Amino acid sequence: MHDLLFAKPHPAITVPGPGYPPGMPHVDYVIIRGCEAPEEVRPILQRHDITAGPELHEKKKVEQVLLDALEDFPDALICVVFQDTAWEFKHGVFLASDSGLDEAQVSWSLKEDELAAFEVPDAEKVKVPLSVDADSLLDLFDDTTEDASAEEHLLSLPERFFELPKARQVLAQVAAVLKPKQCQVLVDIAGHYFVATLERKKGVTLAPLYPWVEDGEARKRLRSAVGTPAPESFEPCPKKERARGGSKRDPQRPFTTGSLKARVDSVQDAPVMSRAEYGHRTFVDTPGAFEQLEAALRAPENAGPGFAQVRRALYQVLFKYWPEKTRPLLFSGLDAEQDDAVRGQLYACLSKVEEPAAYHALARGMKVEPPGVIERLSQVIWRQKATVELLVREYLVPAWPEDRALAERVVKMLREEYVEIPPAWVSEAPEELLKVLGSVLAKA
């Protein structure tokens, strides 16, 4: 390692920051993006949580852990790559070796074997101009990225994409409706940085950025710690324009127009309560809020699998604020709703309703629902003692000789949710079932 190429950390400087009283030192936090160390050193780093992940670490504590590790293993070579929390693109690297602890700032290069500079704005600071309503593209980002946002014909890309293939596909569809001829942004895809060049009606080129420090050996270890980004790739715009599930956004009808994301956000942010008196913590229903949300639940615009997430959010908000008025909607929903996730939400709400109809609905659900709904139902059914008793007495015990799959499903739920049942509930159960229940049975 060449000391001249790795600047020694400066002594700590007391800098008052937001929320810090005068005289109190500002604490720098970092996120560990990669770590490489000899086998014998790894337990020490793991014991102090010095591993790659989203957790925040005090930078000074990371330094101290590395110095302590060097005392125990003076010949070890340890590389820790960290990300600044104030500016995501800023990275640094600690290198611990027999010559001490060195720190360097990481540069980024468009070429792997030499430092090639670039000037591209960070994606989260760019509003991409489109030739269409930007809201119509928001659903492209569902489950593949962190939040994107839209403002008329301007699209704000997310902070990061989780998967490279999805990122290419999404950015190519954005390029298909790009207003300018070309747009370049810096994107984070699965922990690696790329320069994304979007060309209108052509597609997107993703050029990887390589982490760079001058010292060759240090650079090798740095890259080993963070992994290698995928090579440059191109994704053409789709031949056919994407079929949009939503309609054009209408601010007067926020729950039934626009993209899936826009509708869900509107439901979750709906003003359902307001202060009755200024300065007092007394709240009353916002006039017409229940009726508007109920109408959105029944609206044909929110029907079908494409808007199941909207219906799920509607049931959640309606029951949270108007549990009594929402009960009939829950039971009618079980009769009509086809989506597994929405049915799971219905059972979650009913698990807080103390009435026989709810008990019977949940117990019956353990018998008739598909695996995806059963999984959600199993997580909430324990809330009602009456439901569990009904399930054990009228479903589990009779099912043991005739419907072994149902019986095993119920026993599995009791075990995984740590539900104890009184022996009286299974007084007529066969001996074989009692042995299977084992620790589930409460001690007499």
Tab-separated table of C-alpha atoms in Angstrom, residues 15-423:
chain	number	residue	atom	x	y	z
A	15	VAL	CA	-18.897	21.152	13.905
A	16	PRO	CA	-22.327	22.053	15.268
A	17	GLY	CA	-24.977	20.658	12.941
A	18	PRO	CA	-28.771	20.685	12.915
A	19	GLY	CA	-30.002	19.554	16.306
A	20	TYR	CA	-26.526	19.627	17.874
A	21	PRO	CA	-25.975	22.034	20.802
A	22	PRO	CA	-22.910	24.288	20.509
A	23	GLY	CA	-19.805	22.415	21.591
A	24	MET	CA	-21.206	18.967	20.803
A	25	PRO	CA	-19.312	17.202	17.982
A	26	HIS	CA	-21.194	16.328	14.823
A	27	VAL	CA	-21.394	12.554	14.374
A	28	ASP	CA	-20.732	11.193	10.892
A	29	TYR	CA	-22.767	8.147	9.923
A	30	VAL	CA	-21.973	5.805	7.063
A	31	ILE	CA	-23.502	2.753	5.389
A	32	ILE	CA	-21.274	-0.264	4.760
A	33	ARG	CA	-21.400	-1.195	1.081
A	34	GLY	CA	-18.752	-3.916	1.054
A	35	CYS	CA	-16.232	-5.651	3.257
A	36	GLU	CA	-13.307	-8.017	2.657
A	37	ALA	CA	-11.136	-9.526	5.357
A	38	PRO	CA	-9.214	-12.718	6.160
A	39	GLU	CA	-11.241	-15.612	7.565
A	40	GLU	CA	-9.917	-15.167	11.100
A	41	VAL	CA	-10.876	-11.468	11.187
A	42	ARG	CA	-14.453	-11.821	9.932
A	43	PRO	CA	-15.957	-12.912	13.295
A	44	ILE	CA	-14.633	-9.693	14.880
A	45	LEU	CA	-16.235	-7.541	12.175
A	46	GLN	CA	-19.503	-9.484	12.327
A	47	ARG	CA	-19.609	-9.170	16.107
A	48	HIS	CA	-19.611	-5.387	15.645
A	49	ASP	CA	-22.047	-5.560	12.684
A	50	ILE	CA	-19.390	-4.352	10.234
A	51	THR	CA	-21.046	-6.060	7.274
A	52	ALA	CA	-22.685	-4.822	4.083
A	53	GLY	CA	-26.260	-3.689	4.654
A	54	PRO	CA	-28.566	-0.679	5.028
A	55	GLU	CA	-27.797	-0.059	8.713
A	56	LEU	CA	-26.189	3.210	9.843
A	57	HIS	CA	-22.797	3.100	11.550
A	58	GLU	CA	-20.864	5.808	13.337
A	59	LYS	CA	-17.802	6.306	11.190
A	60	LYS	CA	-15.498	6.724	14.183
A	61	LYS	CA	-16.686	3.420	15.646
A	62	VAL	CA	-15.951	1.618	12.382
A	63	GLU	CA	-12.431	3.045	12.449
A	64	GLN	CA	-11.960	1.889	16.048
A	65	VAL	CA	-13.146	-1.645	15.297
A	66	LEU	CA	-10.627	-1.879	12.449
A	67	LEU	CA	-7.811	-0.583	14.655
A	68	ASP	CA	-8.732	-3.101	17.369
A	69	ALA	CA	-8.758	-5.894	14.776
A	70	LEU	CA	-5.249	-4.894	13.682
A	71	GLU	CA	-4.000	-5.229	17.248
A	72	ASP	CA	-5.172	-8.861	17.313
A	73	PHE	CA	-4.144	-9.617	13.717
A	74	PRO	CA	-1.345	-7.166	12.754
A	75	ASP	CA	-0.629	-8.912	9.432
A	76	ALA	CA	-4.241	-8.819	8.234
A	77	LEU	CA	-5.380	-6.759	5.261
A	78	ILE	CA	-8.958	-5.490	5.703
A	79	CYS	CA	-10.980	-3.465	3.227
A	80	VAL	CA	-14.255	-1.750	4.183
A	81	VAL	CA	-16.159	0.333	1.631
A	82	PHE	CA	-18.634	2.841	3.036
A	83	GLN	CA	-21.217	5.264	1.683
A	84	ASP	CA	-21.772	8.777	2.977
A	85	THR	CA	-25.302	9.277	4.317
A	86	ALA	CA	-25.385	12.956	3.368
A	87	TRP	CA	-24.664	12.348	-0.318
A	88	GLU	CA	-25.438	8.863	-1.622
A	89	PHE	CA	-22.949	8.927	-4.484
A	90	LYS	CA	-20.019	9.754	-2.186
A	91	HIS	CA	-18.107	6.647	-1.104
A	92	GLY	CA	-14.942	6.039	0.835
A	93	VAL	CA	-12.773	3.073	1.705
A	94	PHE	CA	-10.843	2.041	4.819
A	95	LEU	CA	-7.779	-0.119	4.300
A	96	ALA	CA	-6.283	-1.659	7.417
A	97	SER	CA	-2.868	-3.313	7.151
A	98	ASP	CA	0.460	-3.662	8.954
A	99	SER	CA	1.147	-0.016	8.083
A	100	GLY	CA	-1.959	1.190	9.915
A	101	LEU	CA	-5.387	2.410	8.923
A	102	ASP	CA	-5.704	4.454	5.749
A	103	GLU	CA	-8.756	6.158	4.275
A	104	ALA	CA	-9.377	7.229	0.693
A	105	GLN	CA	-12.277	8.728	-1.193
A	106	VAL	CA	-13.620	6.554	-3.984
A	107	SER	CA	-13.834	8.021	-7.472
A	108	TRP	CA	-15.975	6.573	-10.255
A	109	SER	CA	-14.854	5.782	-13.763
A	110	LEU	CA	-16.585	4.960	-17.041
A	111	LYS	CA	-13.631	2.688	-17.852
A	112	GLU	CA	-12.459	-0.300	-15.879
A	113	ASP	CA	-8.710	0.092	-16.426
A	114	GLU	CA	-8.284	3.876	-16.295
A	115	LEU	CA	-9.952	6.857	-14.662
A	116	ALA	CA	-12.469	8.243	-17.172
A	117	ALA	CA	-14.463	11.179	-15.863
A	118	PHE	CA	-18.117	11.968	-16.673
A	119	GLU	CA	-20.720	14.631	-15.922
A	120	VAL	CA	-24.189	13.182	-15.436
A	121	PRO	CA	-26.842	14.373	-12.951
A	122	ASP	CA	-28.113	12.071	-10.212
A	123	ALA	CA	-31.476	10.513	-11.198
A	124	GLU	CA	-33.304	11.572	-8.033
A	125	LYS	CA	-32.438	15.226	-8.766
A	126	VAL	CA	-33.722	15.081	-12.355
A	127	LYS	CA	-37.287	15.543	-13.577
A	128	VAL	CA	-37.460	13.682	-16.890
A	129	PRO	CA	-39.695	15.464	-19.455
A	130	LEU	CA	-42.203	13.144	-21.155
A	131	SER	CA	-44.572	13.503	-24.082
A	132	VAL	CA	-47.365	11.867	-22.025
A	133	ASP	CA	-48.858	12.324	-18.570
A	134	ALA	CA	-46.068	11.107	-16.250
A	135	ASP	CA	-48.567	9.582	-13.819
A	136	SER	CA	-49.445	6.992	-16.474
A	137	LEU	CA	-45.952	5.485	-16.110
A	138	LEU	CA	-45.793	5.219	-12.317
A	139	ASP	CA	-47.139	1.675	-12.222
A	140	LEU	CA	-44.080	0.559	-14.189
A	141	PHE	CA	-42.047	1.027	-11.025
A	142	ASP	CA	-44.256	-1.091	-8.752
A	143	ASP	CA	-42.280	-3.742	-6.782
A	144	THR	CA	-39.114	-3.117	-8.814
A	145	THR	CA	-37.800	0.097	-7.295
A	146	GLU	CA	-38.159	2.541	-4.512
A	147	ASP	CA	-40.750	5.271	-5.051
A	148	ALA	CA	-40.881	7.278	-8.247
A	149	SER	CA	-43.137	10.321	-8.535
A	150	ALA	CA	-44.911	12.326	-11.216
A	151	GLU	CA	-45.858	15.960	-11.775
A	152	GLU	CA	-47.867	16.538	-14.958
A	153	HIS	CA	-45.398	15.673	-17.777
A	154	LEU	CA	-42.340	15.419	-15.491
A	155	LEU	CA	-41.194	12.073	-14.068
A	156	SER	CA	-38.894	11.770	-11.053
A	157	LEU	CA	-37.037	8.466	-11.190
A	158	PRO	CA	-36.567	6.451	-7.977
A	159	GLU	CA	-33.470	6.513	-5.797
A	160	ARG	CA	-32.585	2.974	-6.842
A	161	PHE	CA	-33.720	-0.029	-8.841
A	162	PHE	CA	-33.640	-3.450	-7.228
A	163	GLU	CA	-33.018	-5.613	-10.323
A	164	LEU	CA	-31.041	-4.982	-13.514
A	165	PRO	CA	-33.453	-6.642	-16.021
A	166	LYS	CA	-36.425	-4.734	-14.592
A	167	ALA	CA	-34.463	-1.484	-14.609
A	168	ARG	CA	-33.611	-1.899	-18.303
A	169	GLN	CA	-37.220	-2.661	-19.222
A	170	VAL	CA	-38.639	0.242	-17.225
A	171	LEU	CA	-36.108	2.789	-18.506
A	172	ALA	CA	-36.678	1.616	-22.098
A	173	GLN	CA	-40.403	2.280	-21.701
A	174	VAL	CA	-39.609	5.727	-20.317
A	175	ALA	CA	-37.372	6.343	-23.326
A	176	ALA	CA	-40.284	5.442	-25.613
A	177	VAL	CA	-42.189	8.539	-24.460
A	178	LEU	CA	-39.220	10.844	-23.790
A	179	LYS	CA	-39.868	14.425	-24.878
A	180	PRO	CA	-36.275	15.531	-25.652
A	181	LYS	CA	-34.160	13.519	-28.054
A	182	GLN	CA	-31.883	12.254	-25.298
A	183	CYS	CA	-31.542	12.298	-21.517
A	184	GLN	CA	-28.709	11.059	-19.301
A	185	VAL	CA	-29.022	10.237	-15.612
A	186	LEU	CA	-27.006	8.438	-12.975
A	187	VAL	CA	-28.878	5.421	-11.566
A	188	ASP	CA	-28.285	2.949	-8.750
A	189	ILE	CA	-29.218	-0.601	-9.764
A	190	ALA	CA	-28.880	-3.343	-7.146
A	191	GLY	CA	-26.035	-1.513	-5.410
A	192	HIS	CA	-24.047	-0.611	-8.543
A	193	TYR	CA	-23.988	2.699	-10.413
A	194	PHE	CA	-24.709	3.152	-14.099
A	195	VAL	CA	-24.909	6.051	-16.525
A	196	ALA	CA	-28.291	5.598	-18.197
A	197	THR	CA	-28.576	7.172	-21.653
A	198	LEU	CA	-32.224	7.320	-22.718
A	199	GLU	CA	-32.859	7.978	-26.421
A	200	ARG	CA	-36.349	8.873	-27.568
A	201	LYS	CA	-38.131	5.964	-29.278
A	202	LYS	CA	-34.847	4.020	-29.442
A	203	GLY	CA	-34.088	2.674	-25.992
A	204	VAL	CA	-31.695	2.895	-23.055
A	205	THR	CA	-27.974	2.181	-22.763
A	206	LEU	CA	-26.614	1.362	-19.308
A	207	ALA	CA	-22.884	1.988	-18.903
A	208	PRO	CA	-21.411	0.714	-15.607
A	209	LEU	CA	-19.318	2.902	-13.335
A	210	TYR	CA	-16.279	1.316	-11.732
A	211	PRO	CA	-15.029	2.321	-8.273
A	212	TRP	CA	-11.552	3.791	-8.521
A	213	VAL	CA	-8.589	4.568	-6.303
A	214	GLU	CA	-5.091	5.153	-7.696
A	215	ASP	CA	-3.279	2.309	-5.942
A	216	GLY	CA	-3.705	-0.857	-8.019
A	217	GLU	CA	-3.703	-3.338	-5.133
A	218	ALA	CA	-6.123	-1.188	-3.160
A	219	ARG	CA	-8.351	-0.866	-6.220
A	220	LYS	CA	-8.404	-4.639	-6.627
A	221	ARG	CA	-9.526	-5.154	-3.039
A	222	LEU	CA	-12.038	-2.331	-3.225
A	223	ARG	CA	-13.722	-3.917	-6.236
A	224	SER	CA	-13.616	-7.341	-4.668
A	225	ALA	CA	-15.432	-5.947	-1.630
A	226	VAL	CA	-18.291	-4.321	-3.567
A	227	GLY	CA	-18.534	-6.785	-6.458
A	228	THR	CA	-18.425	-6.195	-10.208
A	229	PRO	CA	-21.216	-4.337	-12.019
A	230	ALA	CA	-22.815	-5.889	-15.088
A	231	PRO	CA	-21.230	-4.899	-18.439
A	232	GLU	CA	-22.709	-2.226	-20.693
A	233	SER	CA	-26.089	-3.209	-22.116
A	234	PHE	CA	-28.823	-1.816	-24.344
A	235	GLU	CA	-32.583	-2.303	-24.145
A	236	PRO	CA	-34.712	-1.152	-27.098
A	237	CYS	CA	-38.037	0.551	-26.620
A	238	PRO	CA	-40.942	-1.895	-26.765
A	239	LYS	CA	-42.411	-2.266	-30.259
A	240	LYS	CA	-45.901	-1.684	-28.960
A	241	GLU	CA	-46.876	1.077	-26.589
A	242	ARG	CA	-47.531	-0.244	-23.108
A	243	ALA	CA	-51.194	-0.828	-22.352
A	244	ARG	CA	-51.974	1.456	-19.444
A	245	GLY	CA	-54.171	0.082	-16.686
A	246	GLY	CA	-55.199	3.484	-15.374
A	247	SER	CA	-56.977	6.482	-16.802
A	248	LYS	CA	-55.785	10.065	-16.993
A	249	ARG	CA	-55.406	11.547	-13.537
A	250	ASP	CA	-58.346	13.729	-12.452
A	251	PRO	CA	-57.675	15.660	-9.197
A	252	GLN	CA	-61.445	15.804	-8.608
A	253	ARG	CA	-61.620	11.979	-8.612
A	254	PRO	CA	-58.386	10.939	-6.898
A	255	PHE	CA	-59.543	7.455	-5.827
A	256	THR	CA	-60.725	6.242	-9.243
A	257	THR	CA	-58.440	7.897	-11.819
A	258	GLY	CA	-54.746	7.819	-12.636
A	259	SER	CA	-52.183	5.116	-12.016
A	260	LEU	CA	-52.465	2.382	-9.419
A	261	LYS	CA	-49.823	4.112	-7.300
A	262	ALA	CA	-51.595	7.473	-7.491
A	263	ARG	CA	-54.881	5.939	-6.359
A	264	VAL	CA	-53.320	4.019	-3.472
A	265	ASP	CA	-51.453	7.132	-2.338
A	266	SER	CA	-54.696	9.147	-2.475
A	267	VAL	CA	-56.517	6.573	-0.363
A	268	GLN	CA	-53.754	6.369	2.230
A	269	ASP	CA	-53.461	10.166	2.413
A	270	ALA	CA	-57.222	10.824	2.384
A	271	PRO	CA	-58.293	13.535	4.915
A	272	VAL	CA	-60.726	11.391	6.920
A	273	MET	CA	-60.495	13.244	10.233
A	274	SER	CA	-60.278	16.915	11.150
A	275	ARG	CA	-59.961	18.837	14.404
A	276	ALA	CA	-63.280	19.756	15.933
A	277	GLU	CA	-61.812	22.711	17.807
A	278	TYR	CA	-58.601	24.571	17.185
A	279	GLY	CA	-55.966	23.737	19.779
A	280	HIS	CA	-57.802	20.713	21.165
A	281	ARG	CA	-57.077	17.073	20.310
A	282	THR	CA	-60.689	16.369	19.411
A	283	PHE	CA	-61.338	14.920	15.981
A	284	VAL	CA	-64.476	14.371	13.939
A	285	ASP	CA	-65.168	12.712	10.601
A	286	THR	CA	-64.448	14.791	7.538
A	287	PRO	CA	-67.885	15.303	5.952
A	288	GLY	CA	-68.514	12.817	3.166
A	289	ALA	CA	-65.198	10.955	3.611
A	290	PHE	CA	-66.759	7.557	4.331
A	291	GLU	CA	-69.197	7.872	1.446
A	292	GLN	CA	-66.428	8.820	-1.023
A	293	LEU	CA	-64.203	5.932	0.003
A	294	GLU	CA	-67.086	3.443	-0.020
A	295	ALA	CA	-68.057	4.614	-3.509
A	296	ALA	CA	-64.444	4.123	-4.661
A	297	LEU	CA	-64.547	0.562	-3.287
A	298	ARG	CA	-67.643	-0.213	-5.360
A	299	ALA	CA	-66.532	1.774	-8.438
A	300	PRO	CA	-66.039	-0.249	-11.651
A	301	GLU	CA	-62.849	1.786	-12.259
A	302	ASN	CA	-61.243	-0.063	-9.318
A	303	ALA	CA	-62.512	-3.526	-10.251
A	304	GLY	CA	-60.381	-6.382	-11.520
A	305	PRO	CA	-56.918	-7.704	-10.625
A	306	GLY	CA	-55.120	-4.565	-11.803
A	307	PHE	CA	-56.546	-2.458	-8.962
A	308	ALA	CA	-56.685	-5.030	-6.174
A	309	GLN	CA	-54.117	-2.991	-4.240
A	310	VAL	CA	-56.498	-0.011	-4.277
A	311	ARG	CA	-59.330	-2.103	-2.852
A	312	ARG	CA	-57.032	-3.500	-0.191
A	313	ALA	CA	-56.037	0.023	0.859
A	314	LEU	CA	-59.695	1.104	0.882
A	315	TYR	CA	-60.758	-1.717	3.203
A	316	GLN	CA	-57.833	-0.911	5.491
A	317	VAL	CA	-58.668	2.801	5.770
A	318	LEU	CA	-62.436	2.306	6.007
A	319	PHE	CA	-62.160	-0.223	8.829
A	320	LYS	CA	-59.532	1.788	10.702
A	321	TYR	CA	-61.716	4.882	10.957
A	322	TRP	CA	-65.256	3.487	10.686
A	323	PRO	CA	-65.150	-0.120	11.996
A	324	GLU	CA	-68.898	-0.371	12.718
A	325	LYS	CA	-70.011	1.061	9.375
A	326	THR	CA	-67.460	-1.069	7.500
A	327	ARG	CA	-68.492	-4.477	8.920
A	328	PRO	CA	-71.131	-5.190	6.233
A	329	LEU	CA	-68.571	-4.314	3.548
A	330	LEU	CA	-66.173	-6.920	4.949
A	331	PHE	CA	-68.713	-9.739	4.784
A	332	SER	CA	-69.926	-8.776	1.317
A	333	GLY	CA	-66.280	-8.529	0.242
A	334	LEU	CA	-65.703	-12.165	1.204
A	335	ASP	CA	-68.565	-13.141	-1.098
A	336	ALA	CA	-67.320	-11.178	-4.115
A	337	GLU	CA	-63.572	-10.541	-3.861
A	338	GLN	CA	-61.276	-12.808	-5.890
A	339	ASP	CA	-57.811	-11.393	-5.136
A	340	ASP	CA	-55.859	-13.293	-2.470
A	341	ALA	CA	-54.172	-10.216	-0.996
A	342	VAL	CA	-57.489	-8.383	-0.636
A	343	ARG	CA	-59.131	-11.439	0.957
A	344	GLY	CA	-56.226	-11.565	3.393
A	345	GLN	CA	-56.922	-7.933	4.300
A	346	LEU	CA	-60.607	-8.726	4.850
A	347	TYR	CA	-59.715	-11.494	7.309
A	348	ALA	CA	-57.225	-9.198	9.064
A	349	CYS	CA	-60.035	-6.689	9.637
A	350	LEU	CA	-62.542	-9.353	10.716
A	351	SER	CA	-60.050	-10.705	13.262
A	352	LYS	CA	-60.755	-7.510	15.243
A	353	VAL	CA	-64.552	-7.897	15.068
A	354	GLU	CA	-65.995	-9.588	18.153
A	355	GLU	CA	-69.178	-11.204	16.891
A	356	PRO	CA	-70.187	-14.792	15.983
A	357	ALA	CA	-70.437	-14.066	12.249
A	358	ALA	CA	-66.763	-13.007	12.232
A	359	TYR	CA	-65.720	-16.092	14.234
A	360	HIS	CA	-67.422	-18.408	11.757
A	361	ALA	CA	-66.010	-16.554	8.744
A	362	LEU	CA	-62.419	-16.855	9.962
A	363	ALA	CA	-62.742	-20.489	11.052
A	364	ARG	CA	-64.329	-21.467	7.741
A	365	GLY	CA	-61.583	-19.585	5.905
A	366	MET	CA	-58.988	-22.019	7.284
A	367	LYS	CA	-60.852	-24.772	5.444
A	368	VAL	CA	-61.794	-23.211	2.115
A	369	GLU	CA	-59.161	-20.579	1.287
A	370	PRO	CA	-56.115	-21.176	-0.986
A	371	PRO	CA	-52.583	-21.305	0.508
A	372	GLY	CA	-51.799	-17.617	-0.053
A	373	VAL	CA	-54.845	-16.498	1.936
A	374	ILE	CA	-54.352	-19.216	4.578
A	375	GLU	CA	-50.885	-17.823	5.283
A	376	ARG	CA	-52.293	-14.358	6.020
A	377	LEU	CA	-55.290	-15.762	7.910
A	378	SER	CA	-53.037	-17.857	10.137
A	379	GLN	CA	-51.214	-14.708	11.245
A	380	VAL	CA	-54.370	-13.051	12.644
A	381	ILE	CA	-56.792	-15.811	13.645
A	382	TRP	CA	-55.223	-16.162	17.112
A	383	ARG	CA	-56.542	-12.699	18.062
A	384	GLN	CA	-59.990	-14.122	18.875
A	385	LYS	CA	-60.177	-16.864	21.485
A	386	ALA	CA	-63.739	-17.663	20.380
A	387	THR	CA	-62.568	-18.210	16.802
A	388	VAL	CA	-59.757	-20.540	17.874
A	389	GLU	CA	-62.167	-22.551	20.049
A	390	LEU	CA	-64.627	-22.837	17.162
A	391	LEU	CA	-61.821	-23.867	14.805
A	392	VAL	CA	-60.565	-26.565	17.173
A	393	ARG	CA	-63.940	-27.984	18.261
A	394	GLU	CA	-65.822	-27.886	14.955
A	395	TYR	CA	-63.048	-28.210	12.374
A	396	LEU	CA	-59.887	-29.757	13.819
A	397	VAL	CA	-61.333	-32.623	15.861
A	398	PRO	CA	-63.875	-33.791	13.233
A	399	ALA	CA	-61.312	-33.365	10.459
A	400	TRP	CA	-58.653	-35.617	11.985
A	401	PRO	CA	-59.931	-38.916	10.581
A	402	GLU	CA	-61.707	-37.486	7.492
A	403	ASP	CA	-59.696	-34.444	6.290
A	404	ARG	CA	-56.131	-34.905	7.438
A	405	ALA	CA	-54.871	-31.983	5.288
A	406	LEU	CA	-57.180	-29.531	7.093
A	407	ALA	CA	-56.252	-30.951	10.483
A	408	GLU	CA	-52.541	-30.630	9.784
A	409	ARG	CA	-53.080	-27.065	8.536
A	410	VAL	CA	-54.782	-26.101	11.800
A	411	VAL	CA	-52.141	-27.800	13.955
A	412	LYS	CA	-49.403	-26.030	11.979
A	413	MET	CA	-51.093	-22.668	12.623
A	414	LEU	CA	-51.413	-23.370	16.362
A	415	ARG	CA	-47.736	-24.252	16.604
A	416	GLU	CA	-46.359	-21.415	14.503
A	417	GLU	CA	-48.483	-18.781	16.258
A	418	TYR	CA	-47.751	-20.221	19.728
A	419	VAL	CA	-51.440	-20.720	20.544
A	420	GLU	CA	-52.209	-22.848	23.594
A	421	ILE	CA	-55.574	-24.587	23.770
A	422	PRO	CA	-57.358	-25.906	26.888
A	423	PRO	CA	-57.590	-29.735	27.051
